[in-house]
Short mmCIF file of C-alpha atoms and ligand atoms in Angstrom, two decimals:
data_model
loop_
_atom_site.label_atom_id
_atom_site.label_comp_id
_atom_site.label_asym_id
_atom_site.label_seq_id
_atom_site.Cartn_x
_atom_site.Cartn_y
_atom_site.Cartn_z
CA MET A 35 0.51 76.17 -34.56
CA GLY A 36 -2.56 75.87 -32.38
CA ASP A 37 -4.02 78.17 -29.81
CA PHE A 38 -2.34 78.65 -26.45
CA ARG A 39 -3.28 79.85 -22.96
CA ALA A 40 -1.88 82.99 -21.36
CA ILE A 41 -2.59 85.50 -18.64
CA VAL A 42 -3.58 88.79 -20.29
CA ILE A 43 -3.72 92.10 -18.48
CA GLU A 44 -5.62 94.95 -20.02
CA GLN A 45 -5.74 98.49 -18.71
CA GLU A 46 -7.10 101.92 -19.43
CA THR A 47 -4.77 104.75 -18.45
CA GLU A 48 -4.91 108.54 -18.40
CA GLY A 49 -1.82 110.67 -17.73
CA GLY A 50 0.01 107.68 -16.17
CA ARG A 51 -2.92 106.83 -13.87
CA ILE A 52 -4.59 103.41 -14.22
CA LEU A 53 -8.36 103.90 -14.47
CA ALA A 54 -9.42 100.30 -15.16
CA HIS A 55 -7.51 97.00 -15.01
CA THR A 56 -8.27 93.33 -15.68
CA ALA A 57 -6.12 90.20 -15.44
CA GLU A 58 -7.44 86.87 -16.69
CA VAL A 59 -6.45 83.60 -18.37
CA ARG A 60 -7.34 83.67 -22.07
CA GLN A 61 -7.09 81.32 -25.05
CA LEU A 62 -5.06 83.09 -27.76
CA SER A 63 -3.84 82.51 -31.31
CA ASP A 64 -0.37 83.26 -32.72
CA ALA A 65 -1.69 86.50 -34.23
CA PHE A 66 -1.63 87.95 -30.69
CA LEU A 67 2.16 87.54 -30.38
CA MET A 68 4.55 90.43 -31.04
CA ALA A 69 7.56 90.48 -33.37
CA GLY A 70 10.62 88.38 -32.53
CA GLU A 71 12.93 85.89 -34.23
CA VAL A 72 12.38 82.95 -31.91
CA THR A 73 9.14 81.22 -30.91
CA VAL A 74 9.37 79.33 -27.62
CA ALA A 75 7.10 76.65 -26.18
CA VAL A 76 7.13 78.03 -22.65
CA GLU A 77 7.12 75.50 -19.82
CA PHE A 78 7.73 77.64 -16.76
CA SER A 79 7.62 81.26 -15.71
CA ASP A 80 7.87 82.56 -12.16
CA LEU A 81 6.68 85.33 -9.94
CA ASN A 82 8.84 88.36 -9.19
CA TYR A 83 7.87 91.52 -7.31
CA LYS A 84 7.57 93.28 -10.69
CA ASP A 85 5.13 90.63 -11.96
CA GLY A 86 3.07 91.20 -8.85
CA LEU A 87 2.88 94.91 -9.66
CA ALA A 88 1.87 94.27 -13.30
CA ILE A 89 -0.78 91.63 -12.55
CA ALA A 90 -2.28 93.60 -9.66
CA GLY A 91 -2.63 96.72 -11.82
CA ARG A 92 -0.04 98.89 -10.04
CA PRO A 93 1.76 101.46 -12.19
CA GLY A 94 5.32 101.32 -13.48
CA VAL A 95 5.72 97.89 -15.07
CA ALA A 96 3.13 97.24 -17.84
CA ARG A 97 3.90 99.73 -20.62
CA VAL A 98 1.46 98.45 -23.25
CA SER A 99 -2.10 97.08 -23.16
CA PRO A 100 -3.10 94.31 -23.66
CA LEU A 101 0.01 92.59 -22.27
CA ILE A 102 1.02 89.07 -21.32
CA PRO A 103 2.93 89.61 -18.02
CA GLY A 104 5.89 87.58 -16.80
CA ILE A 105 9.47 88.94 -16.88
CA ASP A 106 10.93 85.41 -17.07
CA LEU A 107 10.41 82.36 -19.24
CA VAL A 108 11.98 78.94 -19.62
CA GLY A 109 11.09 76.52 -22.39
CA VAL A 110 12.03 74.87 -25.66
CA VAL A 111 12.52 76.60 -29.03
CA GLU A 112 9.68 75.74 -31.44
CA SER A 113 10.93 77.69 -34.46
CA SER A 114 13.64 80.26 -35.13
CA GLU A 115 14.74 82.76 -37.75
CA ASP A 116 17.92 83.33 -35.73
CA PRO A 117 20.64 80.85 -36.83
CA ARG A 118 21.94 80.56 -33.24
CA TRP A 119 18.73 78.88 -32.10
CA ARG A 120 17.17 75.63 -33.30
CA PRO A 121 13.96 73.76 -32.51
CA GLY A 122 14.49 71.71 -29.36
CA ASP A 123 17.01 74.08 -27.72
CA ARG A 124 16.31 74.63 -24.00
CA VAL A 125 16.30 78.37 -23.35
CA VAL A 126 15.85 80.89 -20.54
CA LEU A 127 15.04 84.59 -20.83
CA ASN A 128 15.13 87.12 -18.00
CA GLY A 129 13.99 90.71 -18.46
CA ASP A 130 14.86 92.40 -21.77
CA GLY A 131 11.44 94.10 -21.60
CA ILE A 132 9.27 90.96 -21.63
CA GLY A 133 6.32 91.32 -19.27
CA GLU A 134 6.75 95.12 -19.54
CA SER A 135 6.70 96.34 -23.16
CA HIS A 136 6.76 92.93 -24.93
CA HIS A 137 4.56 89.91 -24.20
CA GLY A 138 6.05 87.85 -21.39
CA GLY A 139 6.39 84.38 -19.95
CA LEU A 140 3.02 83.74 -18.29
CA ALA A 141 1.85 81.95 -21.43
CA GLU A 142 2.28 78.61 -23.15
CA ARG A 143 3.97 80.35 -26.12
CA ALA A 144 6.24 83.38 -26.55
CA ARG A 145 7.94 85.10 -29.47
CA VAL A 146 11.13 86.90 -28.40
CA ARG A 147 14.48 88.35 -29.48
CA GLY A 148 17.17 85.76 -30.19
CA ASP A 149 19.77 88.06 -28.65
CA ALA A 150 18.17 87.94 -25.22
CA LEU A 151 17.98 84.14 -24.93
CA VAL A 152 20.47 82.07 -22.99
CA ARG A 153 20.90 78.29 -23.19
CA VAL A 154 19.80 76.54 -19.99
CA PRO A 155 23.05 75.08 -18.55
CA ASP A 156 23.25 71.27 -18.89
CA THR A 157 23.48 71.00 -15.11
CA LEU A 158 20.02 72.56 -14.61
CA LEU A 159 16.50 71.27 -15.29
CA ASN A 160 14.07 73.73 -16.89
CA GLU A 161 12.11 74.05 -13.64
CA GLN A 162 15.33 74.83 -11.76
CA ALA A 163 16.16 77.60 -14.26
CA ALA A 164 12.69 79.04 -13.63
CA ALA A 165 13.17 78.75 -9.87
CA ILE A 166 16.31 80.86 -10.30
CA GLY A 167 14.54 83.35 -12.61
CA THR A 168 15.23 87.09 -12.62
CA ALA A 169 15.64 87.01 -8.83
CA GLY A 170 18.45 84.45 -8.97
CA PHE A 171 19.99 85.98 -12.08
CA THR A 172 20.07 89.33 -10.25
CA ALA A 173 21.61 87.73 -7.15
CA MET A 174 24.32 86.18 -9.37
CA LEU A 175 25.01 89.55 -11.04
CA ALA A 176 25.46 91.01 -7.55
CA VAL A 177 27.85 88.21 -6.52
CA LEU A 178 29.87 88.81 -9.72
CA ALA A 179 30.05 92.52 -8.80
CA LEU A 180 31.40 91.68 -5.32
CA GLU A 181 33.99 89.37 -6.88
CA ARG A 182 34.99 91.99 -9.46
CA THR A 183 35.71 94.51 -6.73
CA GLY A 184 37.83 92.08 -4.71
CA VAL A 185 35.48 90.87 -1.96
CA ASP A 186 37.12 87.50 -1.38
CA PRO A 187 35.56 84.70 0.73
CA GLU A 188 38.80 83.72 2.46
CA GLU A 189 39.69 87.32 3.36
CA VAL A 190 36.16 87.89 4.67
CA ARG A 191 36.42 84.76 6.86
CA GLU A 192 39.87 85.71 8.15
CA SER A 193 38.73 89.23 9.02
CA GLY A 194 35.91 87.80 11.16
CA SER A 195 33.46 89.85 9.11
CA SER A 196 30.61 88.75 6.84
CA VAL A 197 28.60 89.68 3.76
CA LEU A 198 25.16 91.09 4.52
CA VAL A 199 22.05 90.20 2.49
CA THR A 200 18.98 92.40 3.06
CA GLY A 201 15.43 91.36 2.18
CA ALA A 202 16.88 87.91 2.76
CA ALA A 203 13.64 85.88 2.80
CA GLY A 204 12.59 87.34 -0.58
CA GLY A 205 13.48 85.96 -4.01
CA VAL A 206 16.71 87.88 -4.69
CA GLY A 207 17.70 87.56 -1.01
CA SER A 208 17.13 83.79 -0.76
CA VAL A 209 19.25 83.03 -3.83
CA ALA A 210 21.93 85.53 -2.72
CA VAL A 211 22.21 83.87 0.72
CA SER A 212 22.60 80.38 -0.75
CA LEU A 213 25.02 81.43 -3.53
CA LEU A 214 27.28 83.33 -1.13
CA ALA A 215 27.24 80.49 1.41
CA LYS A 216 28.13 77.89 -1.24
CA LEU A 217 31.03 80.11 -2.39
CA GLY A 218 32.39 80.14 1.16
CA TYR A 219 31.41 83.63 2.33
CA PRO A 220 30.16 83.96 5.93
CA VAL A 221 26.63 85.40 5.38
CA THR A 222 24.47 87.55 7.64
CA ALA A 223 20.80 87.62 6.61
CA SER A 224 18.62 90.64 7.42
CA THR A 225 14.90 89.89 7.51
CA GLY A 226 11.69 91.32 8.88
CA ARG A 227 10.55 87.76 9.64
CA PRO A 228 13.36 86.38 11.86
CA VAL A 229 11.06 84.13 13.90
CA GLU A 230 9.05 82.79 10.96
CA HIS A 231 11.96 82.38 8.50
CA GLY A 232 15.14 82.33 10.63
CA GLY A 233 15.40 78.54 10.34
CA TYR A 234 14.76 78.69 6.59
CA LEU A 235 17.60 81.23 6.14
CA THR A 236 19.98 79.20 8.31
CA ASP A 237 19.21 76.14 6.19
CA LEU A 238 20.06 78.17 3.06
CA GLY A 239 23.47 78.88 4.60
CA ALA A 240 23.16 82.08 6.67
CA ALA A 241 25.60 82.07 9.60
CA ALA A 242 23.75 84.86 11.43
CA ILE A 243 20.30 86.49 11.25
CA ILE A 244 19.49 90.11 12.15
CA ASP A 245 16.12 91.85 12.35
CA ARG A 246 15.66 94.33 9.50
CA ALA A 247 14.41 96.87 12.08
CA GLU A 248 18.10 97.35 13.02
CA LEU A 249 18.66 98.93 9.60
CA SER A 250 15.40 100.59 8.61
CA ASP A 251 15.52 103.92 10.52
CA PRO A 252 17.65 107.00 9.79
CA GLY A 253 21.21 106.47 11.11
CA ARG A 254 24.56 108.25 11.45
CA PRO A 255 26.72 108.74 8.29
CA LEU A 256 29.49 106.46 9.65
CA GLN A 257 28.78 103.58 12.02
CA THR A 258 30.71 100.60 13.43
CA GLN A 259 32.26 98.68 10.54
CA ARG A 260 30.47 95.34 10.25
CA TRP A 261 30.24 94.15 6.63
CA ALA A 262 32.91 93.23 4.09
CA GLY A 263 30.22 93.49 1.41
CA ALA A 264 26.47 93.50 0.98
CA ILE A 265 23.68 92.61 -1.47
CA ASP A 266 20.76 94.96 -0.90
CA SER A 267 17.19 94.53 -2.22
CA VAL A 268 15.75 97.19 0.05
CA GLY A 269 17.16 100.69 -0.69
CA SER A 270 16.24 103.81 1.34
CA HIS A 271 17.47 104.09 4.99
CA THR A 272 18.45 100.41 4.94
CA LEU A 273 20.92 100.96 2.11
CA ALA A 274 22.20 104.16 3.75
CA ASN A 275 22.84 102.29 7.04
CA VAL A 276 24.46 99.37 5.20
CA LEU A 277 26.87 101.79 3.49
CA ALA A 278 27.62 103.44 6.84
CA GLN A 279 28.42 100.00 8.37
CA THR A 280 30.54 98.68 5.50
CA ARG A 281 34.21 98.09 6.27
CA TYR A 282 37.13 99.82 4.59
CA GLY A 283 37.31 98.76 0.90
CA GLY A 284 34.01 96.86 0.94
CA THR A 285 31.39 96.75 -1.81
CA VAL A 286 27.62 97.12 -1.63
CA ALA A 287 25.54 95.90 -4.60
CA ALA A 288 22.22 97.78 -4.85
CA CYS A 289 19.54 95.62 -6.49
CA GLY A 290 16.16 96.79 -5.25
CA LEU A 291 13.83 99.23 -3.54
CA ALA A 292 11.57 97.15 -1.27
CA GLN A 293 11.72 99.89 1.42
CA GLY A 294 12.00 102.82 -0.98
CA ALA A 295 13.71 104.31 -4.02
CA ASP A 296 15.38 107.08 -2.01
CA LEU A 297 18.95 106.97 -0.72
CA PRO A 298 19.29 109.31 2.28
CA ALA A 299 23.08 108.86 2.64
CA THR A 300 26.26 110.95 2.75
CA VAL A 301 29.53 110.59 0.83
CA MET A 302 31.39 109.70 4.07
CA PRO A 303 31.56 105.90 3.52
CA PHE A 304 33.01 106.52 0.04
CA ILE A 305 35.62 109.15 0.89
CA LEU A 306 36.67 107.90 4.33
CA ARG A 307 36.37 104.13 3.92
CA GLY A 308 36.77 103.63 0.16
CA VAL A 309 33.42 101.84 0.01
CA THR A 310 32.10 100.98 -3.47
CA LEU A 311 28.40 101.21 -4.30
CA THR A 312 27.62 99.23 -7.43
CA GLY A 313 24.30 99.10 -9.29
CA ILE A 314 22.68 95.94 -10.64
CA ASN A 315 20.34 96.00 -13.65
CA SER A 316 19.21 92.55 -14.77
CA VAL A 317 16.78 93.78 -17.45
CA GLU A 318 19.39 95.27 -19.74
CA ALA A 319 22.31 92.96 -18.97
CA PRO A 320 24.30 92.44 -22.21
CA PRO A 321 24.50 88.94 -23.77
CA ALA A 322 28.05 88.15 -22.58
CA LEU A 323 27.16 88.98 -18.97
CA ARG A 324 23.95 86.89 -19.21
CA GLU A 325 26.03 83.92 -20.44
CA THR A 326 28.56 84.31 -17.62
CA ALA A 327 25.91 84.65 -14.92
CA TRP A 328 23.98 81.60 -16.14
CA ARG A 329 27.14 79.49 -16.46
CA ARG A 330 27.95 80.32 -12.84
CA LEU A 331 24.36 79.64 -11.72
CA GLY A 332 24.74 76.20 -13.31
CA THR A 333 27.65 75.37 -11.00
CA ASP A 334 27.49 77.60 -7.92
CA LEU A 335 23.97 77.14 -6.59
CA ASP A 336 23.19 74.35 -4.17
CA GLU A 337 20.46 72.11 -5.64
CA GLU A 338 18.90 71.29 -2.28
CA ALA A 339 18.84 74.94 -1.24
CA LEU A 340 17.14 75.83 -4.52
CA ALA A 341 14.51 73.13 -3.97
CA ALA A 342 13.96 74.31 -0.38
CA MET A 343 13.18 77.88 -1.49
CA THR A 344 10.84 76.94 -4.37
CA ARG A 345 7.12 76.23 -4.64
CA PHE A 346 5.15 75.50 -7.82
CA ILE A 347 1.74 76.90 -8.85
CA PRO A 348 -0.40 76.49 -12.01
CA LEU A 349 -0.92 79.39 -14.47
CA ALA A 350 -4.25 80.68 -13.13
CA GLU A 351 -2.90 80.86 -9.56
CA ALA A 352 -0.36 83.49 -10.58
CA ILE A 353 -3.23 86.03 -10.53
CA PRO A 354 -4.09 85.77 -6.80
CA ALA A 355 -0.40 85.18 -5.94
CA ALA A 356 0.37 88.70 -7.25
CA ASP A 357 -1.32 90.22 -4.19
CA ASP A 358 0.59 87.82 -1.92
CA ILE A 359 4.04 88.85 -3.20
CA LEU A 360 3.13 92.56 -2.93
CA ALA A 361 1.88 92.07 0.64
CA GLY A 362 5.13 90.26 1.63
CA ARG A 363 3.26 87.01 2.34
CA LEU A 364 5.53 84.88 0.11
CA HIS A 365 9.10 83.83 0.70
CA GLY A 366 11.73 82.37 -1.61
CA ARG A 367 10.73 81.64 -5.18
CA THR A 368 7.37 80.84 -6.81
CA VAL A 369 7.54 78.94 -10.11
CA VAL A 370 4.53 79.02 -12.44
CA ASP A 371 3.98 75.82 -14.46
CA VAL A 372 2.23 77.49 -17.40
CA ARG A 373 1.06 74.12 -18.80
CA ALA A 374 -0.88 73.30 -15.60
N1 LIG B 195 17.92 95.48 -10.21
C1 LIG B 195 17.31 94.48 -10.80
O1 LIG B 195 17.59 94.11 -11.93
C2 LIG B 195 16.26 93.74 -10.03
C3 LIG B 195 15.93 92.42 -10.34
C4 LIG B 195 15.01 91.74 -9.52
C5 LIG B 195 14.42 92.40 -8.45
N2 LIG B 195 14.73 93.71 -8.22
C6 LIG B 195 14.15 94.42 -7.08
O2 LIG B 195 14.65 93.80 -5.91
C7 LIG B 195 13.68 93.81 -4.89
C8 LIG B 195 13.40 92.39 -4.43
O3 LIG B 195 12.79 91.65 -5.47
P1 LIG B 195 12.23 90.18 -5.19
O4 LIG B 195 11.70 89.66 -6.46
O5 LIG B 195 13.26 89.43 -4.40
O6 LIG B 195 10.99 90.55 -4.22
P2 LIG B 195 10.40 89.76 -2.98
O7 LIG B 195 10.51 88.29 -3.19
O8 LIG B 195 9.09 90.38 -2.70
O9 LIG B 195 11.44 90.12 -1.79
C9 LIG B 195 11.55 91.41 -1.24
C10 LIG B 195 11.94 91.26 0.23
O10 LIG B 195 12.27 92.56 0.73
C11 LIG B 195 11.93 92.63 2.11
N3 LIG B 195 11.06 93.79 2.32
C12 LIG B 195 9.80 93.98 1.84
N4 LIG B 195 9.31 95.17 2.25
C13 LIG B 195 10.29 95.74 2.99
C14 LIG B 195 10.37 96.99 3.69
N5 LIG B 195 9.38 97.87 3.73
N6 LIG B 195 11.53 97.25 4.37
C15 LIG B 195 12.55 96.36 4.36
N7 LIG B 195 12.51 95.18 3.71
C16 LIG B 195 11.40 94.89 3.04
C17 LIG B 195 11.24 91.31 2.46
O11 LIG B 195 12.23 90.43 2.99
P3 LIG B 195 12.17 89.94 4.52
O12 LIG B 195 10.82 89.34 4.72
O13 LIG B 195 13.28 88.97 4.63
O14 LIG B 195 12.38 91.18 5.35
C18 LIG B 195 10.80 90.76 1.12
O15 LIG B 195 10.71 89.37 1.13
C19 LIG B 195 12.46 94.53 -5.48
O16 LIG B 195 12.54 95.90 -5.15
C20 LIG B 195 12.65 94.33 -6.98
O17 LIG B 195 11.99 95.33 -7.72
C21 LIG B 195 15.63 94.38 -8.99
#
């Protein structure tokens, strides 16, 4: 097989501190790839907050150097030592350590574990699977968690309540809003950009928009009951307030830490209102759960909404776009066409 292009980040560290960091597009040979049973001709990757951190040289994501970043990839199997996968199969991989400790998707070729791959559903194009990416996969895992704990669209509608999505204009948030709306849940979207992106979120299916400032400061342990459930990408005081505002028996799925990794809350919502707090980890999701989530993504996500939240960039542009996602200048999903 011939050479291929990839983004490579290289860093010098000392005691966890990054002393020097570079990110550039390089021409590589197969010898650069790590061990894995399946070689994939990558077509698309995409940009998540984590990729922004890795490419920009912030700590916590890249665990080896040099590293090809990119926690997602979508493409076609070139060769396989795993009998489940054959040349020509369309595959998607989210997490499982790629773009962190194993070379990732921001490359024209990847060698990965057969166990972590999922077949792209027949109903989705490869670029749509990349538009969904880890963000959409995570949003689907959160929706599955709400369903598992009995948050039912009809009951939510009848109660006059809604499901809250925080960080709504971001990647996880945008997919969560559109998935929930398509499934019939009334959705309230919390965003720091209500003027700029209120119309965008309404088009994705949000019935109401609130300013994230309503949730971001310290609040009382129990507040007026507003939400039948919530999908939270924000953490910190926001998550604590969301828990304090969740109705009796509701579920909050914690996905992210855009405001902070702390959780300054009390046990009151749990012991007085029977609220469930459930954690979402997309990176280590087991194969059966990956299959279920992707099957549902193939049927439950509105195609037009997905197109409306997606923009495409070529490989080299993923480097400057890293700063944009970290600075909160992007919204929705950014797909990287690694062949462009
Ligand atoms: N658990 C998992 O497996 C998993 C998977 C994927 C992502 N994540 C995490 O989920 C979070 C979102 O990821 P993403 O890829 O969707 O990132 P993203 O596209 O950058 O979206 C994050 C959104 O959070 C909001 N936000 C940013 N800073 C904030 C602050 N200081 N206070 C309150 N809200 C803030 C913004 O939404 P508005 O502009 O609408 O306010 C922003 O668009 C990240 O923390 C990421 O690490 C976790």
